[in-house]
Amino acid sequence: MAFRQAIQQSALDRRETALWPRTREELEVRQAALAGRREPPWRPSVEPAATAGCAVCFGPAEAGRERAWAAAAFAGATRGRRALAVGQVDAEYEPGLMALREGPLLEAAVRALPQAPEVLIVPAAGRDHPRRAGLAVHLGAVLGLPTVGLTRRPLVASGPMPKAAAAGSLSVLMIDGEPVAAWVRTRAGARPLVVHAGWRTSVQTAIEVVLASCAGRRFPEPIREAREAARRERSRALR
DNA sequence: GCGACAG
DNA sequence: ATCTTGTCGC
């Protein structure tokens, strides 16, 4: 049955945990494989789509490891609309390999959400990546959820920022003639953000998802909520 | 002079 | 990301 199948595909298994690569070599192989997979493009069934965001923040390192707090949230996140995940990470930050650091924790936070989102905004690159599979793409594949990536600047692609100061003005970023992301002014007069095509999303769809959730602010509401939740938990734990 | 490769 | 100084707008 198509209906039942759709439900199973959109529902998050809250107990299952994926195995993330532990080394640079393993991750690079995985990324190359992910980039080759061609899943059916996703489009919001109803607008606005149920959009969630996620975030991670780090604390002082202890014994070589860093403590980290992750959160996932829907807009207007209150109790019941967000979730947390805490852990340690030993991988250092390295452009192109962010999944080693943030993948497991972000997955845990999203899976802990009481409801499965229709689409997830990830604070990381998507298709604009050395192997076309940034953390936004990887996390979407692991969760079986459409994702879009959102960063302050491009990772690989380069191009001029939109000239117009109006919210919604944009300029597409390409790699080898393929659209991978776009500079998007999410708020009038503010510096544009880079919106990336992610897991099962095109640049166009990614832009629609992000613009629909910004509500007059530079960052999408779900991302702001998740970021705030993670930082608040960190300060609570560190105190 | 330094950085210019996501967070 | 995190930190820190400086500027802008309500």
Coordinates of C-alpha atoms (C1' of nucleotides) in Angstrom, one line a residue:
Chain A
M1 CA 0.0 0.0 0.0
A2 CA 1.4 3.3 -1.0
F3 CA -0.1 5.0 2.0
R4 CA 1.4 2.7 4.6
Q5 CA 4.7 2.8 2.8
A6 CA 4.7 6.6 2.9
I7 CA 4.1 6.5 6.6
Q8 CA 6.9 4.1 7.2
Q9 CA 9.3 6.1 5.1
S10 CA 8.5 9.4 6.9
A11 CA 8.5 8.0 10.4
L12 CA 11.7 8.2 12.3
D13 CA 12.9 5.1 14.1
R14 CA 13.8 6.6 17.5
R15 CA 15.7 3.6 18.7
E16 CA 17.9 2.8 15.7
T17 CA 21.3 4.4 15.5
A18 CA 23.4 4.5 12.4
L19 CA 27.0 3.6 12.2
W20 CA 29.0 6.7 11.3
P21 CA 32.5 6.5 9.8
R22 CA 35.2 6.8 12.4
T23 CA 38.1 7.7 10.2
R24 CA 38.7 10.2 7.4
E25 CA 39.2 7.4 4.9
E26 CA 35.9 5.7 5.8
L27 CA 34.1 8.9 5.6
E28 CA 35.5 9.9 2.3
V29 CA 34.4 6.5 0.8
R30 CA 31.0 6.9 2.3
Q31 CA 30.6 10.5 0.9
A32 CA 31.6 9.3 -2.5
A33 CA 28.9 6.6 -2.4
L34 CA 26.3 9.0 -1.1
A35 CA 26.9 11.5 -3.9
G36 CA 26.2 8.8 -6.4
R37 CA 22.9 7.7 -4.9
R38 CA 19.9 9.2 -6.7
E39 CA 16.9 9.3 -4.4
P40 CA 13.5 10.6 -5.6
P41 CA 13.4 14.4 -5.2
W42 CA 11.2 15.6 -2.3
R43 CA 8.7 18.3 -2.5
P44 CA 6.5 19.6 0.4
S45 CA 3.1 18.0 0.4
V46 CA 1.6 20.8 2.4
E47 CA 2.9 24.3 2.8
P48 CA 4.5 25.2 5.0
A49 CA 6.1 21.9 5.5
A50 CA 6.8 20.6 9.1
T51 CA 10.4 21.9 9.3
A52 CA 12.8 21.1 12.0
G53 CA 16.3 22.4 12.6
C54 CA 19.3 21.1 14.5
A55 CA 22.5 22.5 16.1
V56 CA 25.6 21.5 18.1
C57 CA 27.7 23.5 20.4
F58 CA 30.9 22.5 22.2
G59 CA 32.4 22.9 25.6
P60 CA 35.9 22.8 27.1
A61 CA 37.9 19.7 26.2
E62 CA 38.6 17.3 29.0
A63 CA 41.1 14.4 28.6
G64 CA 41.5 15.1 25.0
R65 CA 37.8 14.9 24.3
E66 CA 35.3 17.7 23.8
R67 CA 31.9 17.7 25.4
A68 CA 29.2 18.5 23.0
W69 CA 25.5 19.3 23.2
A70 CA 23.1 18.9 20.3
A71 CA 19.5 19.8 19.8
A72 CA 16.8 19.5 17.3
A73 CA 13.6 21.7 17.2
F74 CA 10.6 22.8 15.4
A75 CA 9.6 26.5 15.1
G76 CA 8.1 27.8 18.3
A77 CA 9.9 25.1 20.1
T78 CA 8.6 24.6 23.6
R79 CA 8.8 21.4 25.7
G80 CA 7.7 18.6 23.4
R81 CA 8.8 20.4 20.3
R82 CA 12.5 20.0 20.8
A83 CA 15.0 17.3 21.9
L84 CA 18.6 17.2 23.2
A85 CA 21.5 14.8 22.9
V86 CA 24.8 15.0 24.9
G87 CA 28.1 13.4 24.2
Q88 CA 31.8 13.6 23.6
V89 CA 33.7 14.0 20.4
D90 CA 37.4 13.4 19.7
A91 CA 37.6 14.3 16.0
E92 CA 39.0 17.8 15.4
Y93 CA 37.2 20.1 13.0
E94 CA 38.3 19.8 9.4
P95 CA 36.6 21.2 6.4
G96 CA 34.9 18.5 4.4
L97 CA 34.9 16.0 7.3
M98 CA 32.4 17.5 9.7
A99 CA 30.4 14.4 9.9
L100 CA 33.1 12.8 12.0
R101 CA 32.5 15.5 14.6
E102 CA 28.8 16.2 14.5
G103 CA 27.1 13.4 12.7
P104 CA 26.3 11.0 15.5
L105 CA 25.2 13.7 18.0
L106 CA 22.9 15.4 15.5
E107 CA 21.4 12.1 14.5
A108 CA 20.6 11.4 18.1
A109 CA 19.0 14.8 18.7
V110 CA 16.7 14.5 15.7
R111 CA 15.7 10.9 16.5
A112 CA 14.8 12.1 20.0
L113 CA 12.2 14.5 18.6
P114 CA 8.7 13.5 19.6
Q115 CA 7.5 13.9 16.0
A116 CA 9.3 13.2 12.7
P117 CA 9.8 16.4 10.7
E118 CA 9.0 16.5 7.0
V119 CA 12.2 18.2 6.2
L120 CA 15.3 19.1 8.3
I121 CA 17.6 22.1 8.1
V122 CA 21.2 21.3 8.9
P123 CA 23.8 23.9 9.8
A124 CA 26.4 22.5 7.4
A125 CA 27.2 22.2 3.7
G126 CA 25.1 19.9 1.5
R127 CA 26.0 19.5 -2.1
D128 CA 28.6 22.2 -2.1
H129 CA 31.3 19.9 -0.8
P130 CA 34.5 18.3 -2.2
R131 CA 32.7 15.1 -2.8
R132 CA 29.2 16.5 -3.2
A133 CA 28.1 15.0 0.1
G134 CA 28.4 17.4 3.1
L135 CA 27.0 16.6 6.5
A136 CA 23.5 17.9 5.4
V137 CA 23.4 15.2 2.7
H138 CA 24.9 12.5 4.9
L139 CA 22.5 13.2 7.9
G140 CA 19.5 13.1 5.6
A141 CA 20.5 9.7 4.2
V142 CA 21.1 8.3 7.6
L143 CA 17.8 9.6 9.0
G144 CA 15.8 8.9 5.8
L145 CA 14.7 12.5 5.9
P146 CA 14.8 15.3 3.2
T147 CA 17.4 17.9 4.3
V148 CA 18.7 21.3 3.3
G149 CA 22.1 22.7 4.3
L150 CA 22.7 26.2 5.6
T151 CA 26.1 27.9 6.1
R152 CA 27.6 31.3 6.4
R153 CA 29.8 30.8 3.4
P154 CA 30.4 28.3 0.6
L155 CA 32.7 25.4 1.1
V156 CA 33.8 24.7 -2.5
A157 CA 31.7 26.8 -4.8
S158 CA 32.2 30.6 -5.2
G159 CA 30.2 33.3 -6.7
P160 CA 29.0 36.9 -6.2
M161 CA 26.4 37.6 -3.5
P162 CA 23.1 39.0 -4.7
K163 CA 23.1 42.7 -5.3
A164 CA 19.5 43.5 -4.2
A165 CA 19.1 44.2 -0.5
A166 CA 15.6 42.8 -0.4
A167 CA 14.9 39.5 1.4
G168 CA 14.6 36.7 -1.1
S169 CA 17.2 38.0 -3.5
L170 CA 19.6 35.3 -4.5
S171 CA 22.4 34.0 -6.7
V172 CA 23.0 30.4 -7.6
L173 CA 26.3 28.7 -6.8
M174 CA 27.5 26.0 -9.1
I175 CA 30.2 23.3 -9.4
D176 CA 31.1 22.1 -12.8
G177 CA 27.9 23.6 -14.2
E178 CA 25.7 22.0 -11.6
P179 CA 23.7 24.1 -9.2
V180 CA 24.7 23.0 -5.7
A181 CA 23.7 25.9 -3.5
A182 CA 22.8 29.6 -3.5
W183 CA 23.6 32.8 -1.7
V184 CA 20.2 33.8 -0.3
R185 CA 19.4 37.0 1.5
T186 CA 17.1 35.7 4.1
R187 CA 16.5 39.1 5.7
A188 CA 16.4 42.5 4.0
G189 CA 19.8 44.3 4.3
A190 CA 21.4 41.4 6.1
R191 CA 24.4 39.4 4.8
P192 CA 23.2 36.5 2.7
L193 CA 23.5 32.9 3.9
V194 CA 24.4 29.9 1.7
V195 CA 21.5 27.5 1.2
H196 CA 22.5 24.1 0.0
A197 CA 20.7 21.4 -1.9
G198 CA 20.7 18.4 0.5
W199 CA 19.3 14.9 0.7
R200 CA 16.5 14.7 -1.8
T201 CA 16.3 18.4 -2.2
S202 CA 17.2 20.7 -5.1
V203 CA 18.6 24.2 -4.7
Q204 CA 15.2 25.5 -5.5
T205 CA 13.4 23.4 -2.9
A206 CA 16.1 24.2 -0.3
I207 CA 15.6 27.9 -0.8
E208 CA 11.8 27.6 -0.4
V209 CA 12.2 25.7 2.8
V210 CA 14.6 28.2 4.3
L211 CA 12.8 31.3 3.2
A212 CA 9.5 29.9 4.5
S213 CA 11.0 29.4 8.0
C214 CA 12.9 32.7 8.5
A215 CA 10.0 34.8 9.7
G216 CA 11.8 38.1 9.3
R217 CA 15.0 36.9 10.9
R218 CA 18.3 36.0 9.3
F219 CA 18.3 32.4 10.5
P220 CA 15.4 30.0 10.2
E221 CA 13.3 29.7 13.4
P222 CA 14.0 26.0 13.8
I223 CA 17.7 26.6 13.7
R224 CA 17.6 29.4 16.2
E225 CA 15.5 27.3 18.5
A226 CA 17.8 24.3 18.3
R227 CA 20.9 26.5 18.8
E228 CA 19.4 28.2 21.8
A229 CA 18.4 24.9 23.3
A230 CA 21.8 23.4 22.9
R231 CA 23.6 26.4 24.4
R232 CA 21.2 26.7 27.2
E233 CA 21.8 23.0 28.1
R234 CA 25.5 23.5 27.9
S235 CA 25.5 26.4 30.3
R236 CA 23.3 24.5 32.6
A237 CA 25.6 21.5 32.6
L238 CA 28.8 23.5 32.9
R239 CA 27.6 25.4 35.8
Chain B
dG1 C1' 51.0 40.8 8.3
dC2 C1' 47.3 37.0 8.3
dG3 C1' 43.7 34.4 6.3
dA4 C1' 40.9 33.4 2.3
dC5 C1' 37.9 25.4 3.1
dA6 C1' 31.1 24.2 6.6
dG7 C1' 30.9 24.2 12.3
Chain C
dA1 C1' 32.2 26.8 16.4
dT2 C1' 34.0 30.4 19.9
dC3 C1' 36.0 34.7 21.1
dT4 C1' 36.4 39.7 21.0
dT5 C1' 36.1 44.5 19.6
dG6 C1' 33.4 47.9 17.2
dT7 C1' 29.1 49.8 15.1
dC8 C1' 24.3 50.3 14.3
dG9 C1' 19.4 50.7 15.3
dC10 C1' 15.4 50.7 18.3

